[in-house]
mmCIF file of C-alpha atoms in Angstrom:
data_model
loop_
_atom_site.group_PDB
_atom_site.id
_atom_site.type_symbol
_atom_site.label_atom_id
_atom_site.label_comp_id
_atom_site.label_asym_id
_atom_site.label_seq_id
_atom_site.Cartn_x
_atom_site.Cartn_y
_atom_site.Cartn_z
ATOM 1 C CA UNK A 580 -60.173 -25.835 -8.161
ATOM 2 C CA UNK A 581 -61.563 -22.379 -8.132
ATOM 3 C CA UNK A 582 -60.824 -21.783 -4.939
ATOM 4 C CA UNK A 583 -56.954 -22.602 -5.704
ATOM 5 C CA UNK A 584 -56.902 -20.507 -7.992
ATOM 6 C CA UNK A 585 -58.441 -17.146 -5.808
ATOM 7 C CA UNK A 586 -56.023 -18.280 -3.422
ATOM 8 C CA UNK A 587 -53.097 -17.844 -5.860
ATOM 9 C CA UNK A 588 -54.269 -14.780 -6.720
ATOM 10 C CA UNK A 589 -54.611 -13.630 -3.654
ATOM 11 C CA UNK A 590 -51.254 -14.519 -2.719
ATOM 12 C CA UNK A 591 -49.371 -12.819 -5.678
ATOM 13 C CA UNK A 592 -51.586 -9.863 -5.429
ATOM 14 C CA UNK A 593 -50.330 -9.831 -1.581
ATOM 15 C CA UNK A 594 -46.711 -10.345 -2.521
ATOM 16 C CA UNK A 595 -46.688 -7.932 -5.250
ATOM 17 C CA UNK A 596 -48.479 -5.245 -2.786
ATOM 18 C CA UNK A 597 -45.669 -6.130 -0.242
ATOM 19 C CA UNK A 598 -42.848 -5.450 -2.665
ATOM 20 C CA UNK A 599 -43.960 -2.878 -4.021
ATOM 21 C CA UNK A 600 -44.282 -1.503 -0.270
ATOM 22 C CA UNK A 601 -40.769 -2.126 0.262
ATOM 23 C CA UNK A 602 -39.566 -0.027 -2.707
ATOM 24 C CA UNK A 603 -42.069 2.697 -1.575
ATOM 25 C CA UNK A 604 -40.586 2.374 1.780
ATOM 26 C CA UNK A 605 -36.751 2.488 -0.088
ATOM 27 C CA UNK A 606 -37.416 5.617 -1.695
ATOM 28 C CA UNK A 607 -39.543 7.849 1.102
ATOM 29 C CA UNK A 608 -36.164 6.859 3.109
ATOM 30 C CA UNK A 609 -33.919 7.864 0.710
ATOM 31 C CA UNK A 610 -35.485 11.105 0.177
ATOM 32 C CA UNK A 611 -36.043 11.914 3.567
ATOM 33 C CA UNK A 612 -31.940 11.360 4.189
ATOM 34 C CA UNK A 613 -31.603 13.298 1.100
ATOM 35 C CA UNK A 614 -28.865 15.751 2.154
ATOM 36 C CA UNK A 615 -26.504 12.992 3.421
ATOM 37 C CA UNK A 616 -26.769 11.070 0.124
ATOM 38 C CA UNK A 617 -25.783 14.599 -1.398
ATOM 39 C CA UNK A 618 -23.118 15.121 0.548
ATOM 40 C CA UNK A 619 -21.260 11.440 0.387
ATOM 41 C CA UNK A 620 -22.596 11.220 -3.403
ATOM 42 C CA UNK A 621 -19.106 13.330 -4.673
ATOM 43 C CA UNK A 622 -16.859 10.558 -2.802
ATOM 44 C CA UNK A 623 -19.463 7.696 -4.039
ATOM 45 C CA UNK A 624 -18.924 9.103 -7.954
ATOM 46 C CA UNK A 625 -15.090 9.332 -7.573
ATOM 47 C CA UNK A 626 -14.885 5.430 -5.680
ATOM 48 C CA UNK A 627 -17.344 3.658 -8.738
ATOM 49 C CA UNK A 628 -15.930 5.424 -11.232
ATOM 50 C CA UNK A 629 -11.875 5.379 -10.417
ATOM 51 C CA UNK A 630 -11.554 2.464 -8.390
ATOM 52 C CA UNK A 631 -14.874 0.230 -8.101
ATOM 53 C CA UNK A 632 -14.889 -0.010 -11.933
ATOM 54 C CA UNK A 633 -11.771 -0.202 -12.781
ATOM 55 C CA UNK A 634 -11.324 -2.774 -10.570
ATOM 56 C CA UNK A 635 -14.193 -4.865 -11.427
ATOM 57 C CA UNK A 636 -12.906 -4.510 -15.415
ATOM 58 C CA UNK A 637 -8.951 -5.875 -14.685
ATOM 59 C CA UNK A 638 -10.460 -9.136 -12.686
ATOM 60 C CA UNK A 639 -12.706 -9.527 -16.018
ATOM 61 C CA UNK A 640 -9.759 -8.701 -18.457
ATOM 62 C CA UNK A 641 -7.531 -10.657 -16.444
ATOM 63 C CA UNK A 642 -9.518 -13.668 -17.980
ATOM 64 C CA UNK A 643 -8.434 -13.024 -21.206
ATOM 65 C CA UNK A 644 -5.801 -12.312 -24.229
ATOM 66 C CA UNK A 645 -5.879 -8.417 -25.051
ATOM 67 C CA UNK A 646 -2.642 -7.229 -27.113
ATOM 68 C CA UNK A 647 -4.583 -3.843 -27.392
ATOM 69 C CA UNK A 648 -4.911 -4.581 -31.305
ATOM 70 C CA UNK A 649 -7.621 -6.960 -31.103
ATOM 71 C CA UNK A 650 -10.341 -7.421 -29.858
ATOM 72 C CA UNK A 651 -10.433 -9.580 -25.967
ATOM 73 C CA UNK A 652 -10.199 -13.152 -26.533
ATOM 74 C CA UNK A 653 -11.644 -15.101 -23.240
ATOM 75 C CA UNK A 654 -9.097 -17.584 -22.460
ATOM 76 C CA UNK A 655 -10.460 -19.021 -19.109
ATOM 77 C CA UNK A 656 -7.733 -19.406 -16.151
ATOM 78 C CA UNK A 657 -4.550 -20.122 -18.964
ATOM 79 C CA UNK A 658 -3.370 -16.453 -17.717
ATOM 80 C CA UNK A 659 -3.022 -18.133 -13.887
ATOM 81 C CA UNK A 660 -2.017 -21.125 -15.388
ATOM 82 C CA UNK A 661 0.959 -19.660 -16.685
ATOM 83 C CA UNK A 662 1.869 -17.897 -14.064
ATOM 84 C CA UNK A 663 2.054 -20.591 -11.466
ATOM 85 C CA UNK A 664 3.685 -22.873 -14.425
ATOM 86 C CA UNK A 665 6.233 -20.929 -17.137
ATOM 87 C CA UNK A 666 6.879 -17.556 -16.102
ATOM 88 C CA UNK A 667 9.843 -18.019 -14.552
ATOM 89 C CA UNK A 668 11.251 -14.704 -14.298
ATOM 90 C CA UNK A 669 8.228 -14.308 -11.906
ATOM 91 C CA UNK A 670 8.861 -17.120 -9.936
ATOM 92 C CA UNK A 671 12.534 -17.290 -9.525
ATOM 93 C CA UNK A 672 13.531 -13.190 -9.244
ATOM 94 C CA UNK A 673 10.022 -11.001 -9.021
ATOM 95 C CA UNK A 674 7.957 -12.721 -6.577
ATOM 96 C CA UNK A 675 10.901 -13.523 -4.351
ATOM 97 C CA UNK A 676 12.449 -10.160 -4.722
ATOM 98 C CA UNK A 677 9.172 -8.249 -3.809
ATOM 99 C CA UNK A 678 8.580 -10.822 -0.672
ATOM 100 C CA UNK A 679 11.986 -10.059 0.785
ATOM 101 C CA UNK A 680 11.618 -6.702 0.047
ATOM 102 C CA UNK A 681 7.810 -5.296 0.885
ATOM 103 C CA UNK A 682 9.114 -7.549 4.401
ATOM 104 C CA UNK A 683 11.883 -5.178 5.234
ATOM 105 C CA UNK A 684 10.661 -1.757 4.201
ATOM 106 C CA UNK A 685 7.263 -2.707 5.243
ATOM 107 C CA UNK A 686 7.672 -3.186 8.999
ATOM 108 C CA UNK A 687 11.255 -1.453 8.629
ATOM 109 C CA UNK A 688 9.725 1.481 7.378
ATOM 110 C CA UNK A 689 6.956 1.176 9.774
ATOM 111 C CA UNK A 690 9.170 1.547 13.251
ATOM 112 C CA UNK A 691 11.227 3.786 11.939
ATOM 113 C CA UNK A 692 8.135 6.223 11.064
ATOM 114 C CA UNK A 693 7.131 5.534 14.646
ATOM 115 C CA UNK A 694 9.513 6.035 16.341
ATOM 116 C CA UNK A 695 10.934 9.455 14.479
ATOM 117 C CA UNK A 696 7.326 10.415 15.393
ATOM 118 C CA UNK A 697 7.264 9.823 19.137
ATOM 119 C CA UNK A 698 11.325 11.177 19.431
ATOM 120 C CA UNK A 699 10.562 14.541 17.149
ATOM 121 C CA UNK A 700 6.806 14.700 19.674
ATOM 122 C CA UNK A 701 9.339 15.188 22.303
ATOM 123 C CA UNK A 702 11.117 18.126 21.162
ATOM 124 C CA UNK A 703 10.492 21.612 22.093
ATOM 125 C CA UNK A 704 7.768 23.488 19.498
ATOM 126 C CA UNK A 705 10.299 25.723 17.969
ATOM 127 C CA UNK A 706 12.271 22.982 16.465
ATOM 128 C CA UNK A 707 9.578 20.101 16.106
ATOM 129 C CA UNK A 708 8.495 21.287 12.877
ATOM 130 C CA UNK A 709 12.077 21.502 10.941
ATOM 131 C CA UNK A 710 12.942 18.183 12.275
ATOM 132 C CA UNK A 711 9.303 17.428 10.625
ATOM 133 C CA UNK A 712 9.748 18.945 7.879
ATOM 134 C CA UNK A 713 13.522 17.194 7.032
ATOM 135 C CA UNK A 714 12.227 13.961 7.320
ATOM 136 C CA UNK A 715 9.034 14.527 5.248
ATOM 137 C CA UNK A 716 10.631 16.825 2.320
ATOM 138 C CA UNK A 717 12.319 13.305 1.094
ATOM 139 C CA UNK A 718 9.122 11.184 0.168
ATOM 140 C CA UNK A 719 8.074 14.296 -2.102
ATOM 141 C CA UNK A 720 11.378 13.382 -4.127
ATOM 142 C CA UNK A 721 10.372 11.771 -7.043
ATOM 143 C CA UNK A 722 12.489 9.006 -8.908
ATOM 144 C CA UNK A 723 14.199 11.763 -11.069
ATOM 145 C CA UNK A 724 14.919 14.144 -8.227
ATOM 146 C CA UNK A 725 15.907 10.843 -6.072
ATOM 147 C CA UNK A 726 18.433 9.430 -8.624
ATOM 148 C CA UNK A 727 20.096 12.887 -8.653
ATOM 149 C CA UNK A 728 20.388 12.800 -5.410
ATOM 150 C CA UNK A 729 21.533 9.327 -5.322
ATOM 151 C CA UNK A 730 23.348 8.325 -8.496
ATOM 152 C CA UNK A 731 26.514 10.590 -7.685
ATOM 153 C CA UNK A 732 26.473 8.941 -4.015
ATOM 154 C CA UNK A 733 26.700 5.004 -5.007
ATOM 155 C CA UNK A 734 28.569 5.503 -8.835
ATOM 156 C CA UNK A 735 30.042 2.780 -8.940
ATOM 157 C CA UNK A 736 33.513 4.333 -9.846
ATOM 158 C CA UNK A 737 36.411 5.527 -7.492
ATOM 159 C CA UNK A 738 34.249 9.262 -7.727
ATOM 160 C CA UNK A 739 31.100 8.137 -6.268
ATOM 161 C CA UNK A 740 30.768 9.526 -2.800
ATOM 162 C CA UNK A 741 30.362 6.391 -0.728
ATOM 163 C CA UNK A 742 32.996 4.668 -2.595
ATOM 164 C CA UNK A 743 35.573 7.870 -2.643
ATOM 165 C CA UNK A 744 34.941 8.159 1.307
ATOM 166 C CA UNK A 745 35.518 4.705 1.983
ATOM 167 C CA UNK A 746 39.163 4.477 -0.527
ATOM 168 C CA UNK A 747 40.217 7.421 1.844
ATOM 169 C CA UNK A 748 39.603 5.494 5.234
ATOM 170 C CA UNK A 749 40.994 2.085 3.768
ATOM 171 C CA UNK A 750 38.201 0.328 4.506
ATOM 172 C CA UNK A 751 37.749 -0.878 0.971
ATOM 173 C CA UNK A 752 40.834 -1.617 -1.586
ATOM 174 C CA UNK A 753 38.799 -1.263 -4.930
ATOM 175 C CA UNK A 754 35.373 0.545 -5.736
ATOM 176 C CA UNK A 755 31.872 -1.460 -5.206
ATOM 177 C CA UNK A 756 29.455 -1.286 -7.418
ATOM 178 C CA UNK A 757 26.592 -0.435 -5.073
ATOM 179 C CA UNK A 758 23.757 0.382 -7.987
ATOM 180 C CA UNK A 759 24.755 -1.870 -10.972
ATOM 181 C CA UNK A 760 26.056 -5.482 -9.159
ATOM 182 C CA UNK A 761 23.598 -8.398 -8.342
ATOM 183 C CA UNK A 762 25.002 -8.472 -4.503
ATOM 184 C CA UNK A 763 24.280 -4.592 -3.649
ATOM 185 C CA UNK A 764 21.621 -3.450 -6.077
ATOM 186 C CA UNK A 765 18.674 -4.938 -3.060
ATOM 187 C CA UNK A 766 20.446 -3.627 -0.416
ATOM 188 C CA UNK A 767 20.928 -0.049 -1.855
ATOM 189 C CA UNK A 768 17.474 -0.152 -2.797
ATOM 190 C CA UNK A 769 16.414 -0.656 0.466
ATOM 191 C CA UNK A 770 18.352 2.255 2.036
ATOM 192 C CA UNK A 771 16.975 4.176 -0.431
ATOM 193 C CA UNK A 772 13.671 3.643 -0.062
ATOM 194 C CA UNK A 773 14.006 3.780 3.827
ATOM 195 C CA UNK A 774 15.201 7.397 3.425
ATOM 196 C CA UNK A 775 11.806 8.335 1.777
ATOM 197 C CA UNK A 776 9.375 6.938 3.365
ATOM 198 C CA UNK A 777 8.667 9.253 6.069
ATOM 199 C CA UNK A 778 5.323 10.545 3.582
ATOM 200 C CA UNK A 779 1.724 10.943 4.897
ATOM 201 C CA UNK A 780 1.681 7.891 7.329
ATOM 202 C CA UNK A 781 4.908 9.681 9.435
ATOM 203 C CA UNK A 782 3.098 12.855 9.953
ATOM 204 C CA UNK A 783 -0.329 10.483 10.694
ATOM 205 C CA UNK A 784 1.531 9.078 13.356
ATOM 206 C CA UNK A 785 3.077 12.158 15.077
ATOM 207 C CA UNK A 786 -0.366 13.957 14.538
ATOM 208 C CA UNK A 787 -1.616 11.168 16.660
ATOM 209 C CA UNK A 788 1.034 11.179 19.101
ATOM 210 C CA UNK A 789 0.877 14.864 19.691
ATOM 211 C CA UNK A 790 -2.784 14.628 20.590
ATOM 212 C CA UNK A 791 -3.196 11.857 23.121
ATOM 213 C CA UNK A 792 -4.739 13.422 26.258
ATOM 214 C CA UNK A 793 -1.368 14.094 28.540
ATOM 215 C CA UNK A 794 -3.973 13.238 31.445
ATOM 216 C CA UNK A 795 -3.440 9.843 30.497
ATOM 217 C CA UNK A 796 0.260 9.911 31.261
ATOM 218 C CA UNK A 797 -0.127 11.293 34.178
ATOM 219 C CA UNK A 798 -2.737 8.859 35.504
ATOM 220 C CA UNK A 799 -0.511 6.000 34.109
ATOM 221 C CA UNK A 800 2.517 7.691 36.571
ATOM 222 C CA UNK A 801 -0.057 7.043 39.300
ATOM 223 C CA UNK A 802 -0.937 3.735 38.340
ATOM 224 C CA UNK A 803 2.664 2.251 38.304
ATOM 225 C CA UNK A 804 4.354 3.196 34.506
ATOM 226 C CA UNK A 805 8.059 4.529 35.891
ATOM 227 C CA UNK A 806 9.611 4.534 32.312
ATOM 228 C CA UNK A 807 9.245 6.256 28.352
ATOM 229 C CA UNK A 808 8.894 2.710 26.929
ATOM 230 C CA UNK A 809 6.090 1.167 29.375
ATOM 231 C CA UNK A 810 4.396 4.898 28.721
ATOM 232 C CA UNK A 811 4.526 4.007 24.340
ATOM 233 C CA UNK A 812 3.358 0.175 25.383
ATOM 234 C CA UNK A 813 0.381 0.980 27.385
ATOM 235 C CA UNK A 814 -0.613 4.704 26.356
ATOM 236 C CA UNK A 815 0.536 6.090 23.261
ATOM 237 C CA UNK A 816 0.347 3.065 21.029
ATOM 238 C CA UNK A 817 -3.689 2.352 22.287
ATOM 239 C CA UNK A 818 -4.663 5.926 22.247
ATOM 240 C CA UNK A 819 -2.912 6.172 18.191
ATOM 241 C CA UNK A 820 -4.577 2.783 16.834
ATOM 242 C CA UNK A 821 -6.428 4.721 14.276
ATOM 243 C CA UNK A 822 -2.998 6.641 13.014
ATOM 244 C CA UNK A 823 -0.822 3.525 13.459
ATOM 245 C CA UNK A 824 -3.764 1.446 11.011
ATOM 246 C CA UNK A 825 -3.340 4.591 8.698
ATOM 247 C CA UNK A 826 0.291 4.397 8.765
ATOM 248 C CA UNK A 827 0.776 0.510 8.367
ATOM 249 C CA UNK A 828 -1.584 0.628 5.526
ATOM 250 C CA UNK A 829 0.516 3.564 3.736
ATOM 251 C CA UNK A 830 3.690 1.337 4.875
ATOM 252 C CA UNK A 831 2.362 -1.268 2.588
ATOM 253 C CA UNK A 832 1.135 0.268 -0.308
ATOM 254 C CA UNK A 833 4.717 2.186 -0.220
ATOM 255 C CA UNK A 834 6.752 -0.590 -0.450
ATOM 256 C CA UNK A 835 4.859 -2.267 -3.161
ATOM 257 C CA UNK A 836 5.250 1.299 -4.889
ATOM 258 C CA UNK A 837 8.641 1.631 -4.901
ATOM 259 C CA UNK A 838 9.895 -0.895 -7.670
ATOM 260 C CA UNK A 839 10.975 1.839 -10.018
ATOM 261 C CA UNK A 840 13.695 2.177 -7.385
ATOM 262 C CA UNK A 841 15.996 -0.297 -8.526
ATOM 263 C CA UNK A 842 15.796 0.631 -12.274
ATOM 264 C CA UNK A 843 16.203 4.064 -11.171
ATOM 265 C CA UNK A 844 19.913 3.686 -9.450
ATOM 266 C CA UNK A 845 20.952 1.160 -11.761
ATOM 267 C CA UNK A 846 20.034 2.626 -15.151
ATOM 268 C CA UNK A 847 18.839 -0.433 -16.745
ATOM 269 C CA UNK A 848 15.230 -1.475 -16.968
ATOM 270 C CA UNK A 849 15.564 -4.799 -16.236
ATOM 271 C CA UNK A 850 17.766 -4.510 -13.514
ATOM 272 C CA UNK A 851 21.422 -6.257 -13.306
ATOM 273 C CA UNK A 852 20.267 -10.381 -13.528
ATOM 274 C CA UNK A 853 17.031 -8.955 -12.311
ATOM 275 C CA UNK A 854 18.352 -8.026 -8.461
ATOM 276 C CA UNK A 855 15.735 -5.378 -8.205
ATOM 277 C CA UNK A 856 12.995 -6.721 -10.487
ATOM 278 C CA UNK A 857 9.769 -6.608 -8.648
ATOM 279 C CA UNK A 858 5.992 -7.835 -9.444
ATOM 280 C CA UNK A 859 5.179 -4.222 -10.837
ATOM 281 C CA UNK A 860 8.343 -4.491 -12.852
ATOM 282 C CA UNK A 861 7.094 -7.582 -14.277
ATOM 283 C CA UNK A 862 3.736 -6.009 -15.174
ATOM 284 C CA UNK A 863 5.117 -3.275 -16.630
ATOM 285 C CA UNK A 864 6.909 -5.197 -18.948
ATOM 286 C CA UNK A 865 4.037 -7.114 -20.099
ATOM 287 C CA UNK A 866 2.042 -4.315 -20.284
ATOM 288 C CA UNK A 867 4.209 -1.425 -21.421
ATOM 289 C CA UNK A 868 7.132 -3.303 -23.384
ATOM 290 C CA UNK A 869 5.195 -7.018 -24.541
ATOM 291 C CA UNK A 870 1.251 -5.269 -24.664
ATOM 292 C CA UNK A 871 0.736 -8.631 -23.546
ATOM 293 C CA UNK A 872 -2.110 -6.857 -21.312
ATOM 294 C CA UNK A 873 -4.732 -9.831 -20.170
ATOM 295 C CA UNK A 874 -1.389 -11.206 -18.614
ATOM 296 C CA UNK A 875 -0.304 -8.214 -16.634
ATOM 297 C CA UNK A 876 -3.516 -7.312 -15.686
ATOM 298 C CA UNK A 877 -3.554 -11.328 -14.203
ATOM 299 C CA UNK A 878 -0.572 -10.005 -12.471
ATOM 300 C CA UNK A 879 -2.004 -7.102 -10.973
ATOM 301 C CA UNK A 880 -4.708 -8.961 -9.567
ATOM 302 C CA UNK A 881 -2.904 -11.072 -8.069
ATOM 303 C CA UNK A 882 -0.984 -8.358 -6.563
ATOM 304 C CA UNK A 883 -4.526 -6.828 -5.409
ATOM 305 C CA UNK A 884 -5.323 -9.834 -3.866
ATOM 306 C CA UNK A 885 -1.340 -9.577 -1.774
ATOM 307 C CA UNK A 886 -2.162 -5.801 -0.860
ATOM 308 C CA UNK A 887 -5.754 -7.005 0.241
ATOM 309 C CA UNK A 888 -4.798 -9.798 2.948
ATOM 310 C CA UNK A 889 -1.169 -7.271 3.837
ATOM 311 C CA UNK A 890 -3.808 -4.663 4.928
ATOM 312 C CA UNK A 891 -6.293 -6.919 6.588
ATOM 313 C CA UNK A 892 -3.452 -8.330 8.854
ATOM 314 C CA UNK A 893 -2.512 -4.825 9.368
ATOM 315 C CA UNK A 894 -6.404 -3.978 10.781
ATOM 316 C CA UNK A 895 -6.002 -7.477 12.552
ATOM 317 C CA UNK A 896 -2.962 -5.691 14.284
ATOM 318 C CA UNK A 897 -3.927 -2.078 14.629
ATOM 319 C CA UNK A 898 -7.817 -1.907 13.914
ATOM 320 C CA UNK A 899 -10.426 -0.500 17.069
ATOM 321 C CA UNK A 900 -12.300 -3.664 18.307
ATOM 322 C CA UNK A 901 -15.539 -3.315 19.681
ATOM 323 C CA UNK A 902 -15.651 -1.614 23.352
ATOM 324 C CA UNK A 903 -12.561 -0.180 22.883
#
């Protein structure tokens, strides 16, 4: 019996000396990396505090009823429940609306940036960066300087722009109502928000274009490429995999951004039978308009959880496998 009982000891005493090792060991490495910890400890304190946190507290609030008056009720998954269930402006308009949607500005938006890049990577020097600089200037627009812009060009009266250009060739007989009707409002939208979104992931991609080795294009000469399109298939796309991940990631967040759009052209928040009313439109009004905020913080998770899996296809697609 007494011999169990050294033999206990013996045992906690060694597991005790073996973790308190291991923290030893934690901290002598930690201090002898010191300087790196300093240096990544700024970007650390900004990710916890604005993202990691923040994050963390919406899936937790999401689980409750919060008007912002009282205190958070826990509710369990009723939040989800209604969701899925009874909130049928989300089912039937928003959800559908930002599928359709993030699906053509996403990969719409995506080409287009690519393949501005490669044509304005062509150009001569002098006149690469105007052509640069016209198609970036527009995603700095925000949705005040964009409606000025595009408010007198689809009015829906016979003074609009489009509509007063197209009375003049006869290839309408009345005026459309490009911002403010159910049939146009999504496809105006769209247009729109193909027109800005040459932003940071445009100028990734040329960056990255403008830097693969030319060596590389002359070897592939030698090895059998005879044309501009096998040359973008088998050297520039590869050797911009990092920019192109960069830019399909911005492509995504971008279109999920862009809801305000609609409300924006139209002048009514919600939109015309809710042609442009998105996700983030829905959460704004239950946040902003209802304070219903457990509920559109469910919402935002949920649309978290869409941006998550968009991006990981998007590294599925574009990330730098192993060997590569």
């Amino acid at each position: 019996m007494l011999n169990n009982e050294v033999h206990a000891l013996r045992r906690a005493h060694t597991s005790t000396s073996k973790s308190r090792s291991k923290v030893s060991d934690f901290f002598l490495k930690l201090w002898a990396f010191r300087a790196s910890y300093l240096f990544i400890a700024p970007f650390m304190i900004c990710f916890i505090v604005f993202i990691l946190i923040p994050v963390l507290c919406a899936i937790v609030l999401s689980f409750m009823y919060y008007n912002a008056l009282e205190a958070p009720r826990f509710i369990g998954w009723d939040n989800f429940r209604y969701m899925l269930s009874q909130d049928l402006i989300l089912i039937k308009y928003a959800l559908p609306n930002t599928i359709s949607f993030a699906l053509i500005i996403g990969p719409g938006g995506y080409i287009c940036a690519f393949m501005l890049a490669w044509l304005i990577s062509i150009l001569p020097g002098i006149y690469r960066k105007w052509f640069t600089l016209a198609l970036y200037t527009p995603s700095l627009a925000g949705l005040v300087a964009m409606s000025i812009i595009w408010t007198p060009l689809l009015s829906s009266d016979r003074l609009g722009y489009l509509n007063s250009f197209l009375l003049n060739l006869g290839l309408i007989s009345e005026p459309v109502l490009w911002a403010t009707s159910k049939e146009h409002l999504m496809n105006s939208m769209i247009v729109v928000t193909l027109w800005k979104s040459m932003g940071i992931g445009f100028l990734a991609m040329l960056a990255g274009i403008l830097n693969v080795n030319p060596e590389l294009y002359e070897a592939g000469r030698l090895d059998g490429i005879r044309s501009r399109l096998e040359e973008i298939w088998y050297i520039t796309i590869p050797s911009t995999k990092p920019q192109m991940l960069f830019g399909a990631v911005m492509a995504i967040v971008g279109a999920i951004q862009s809801s305000g759009i609609g409300a924006a052209l139209s002048g009514m928040n919600p939109t015309p039978q809710y042609a442009g009313h998105m996700i983030v439109s829905q959460i704004d009004d239950y946040g902003f308009k209802r304070f219903e905020l457990g509920y559109a913080t469910a919402l935002s998770v949920i649309l978290l959880l869409i941006v998550f899996f968009a991006n990981k296809f998007a590294n599925k697609l574009f990330g730098t496998k192993e060997g590569e």
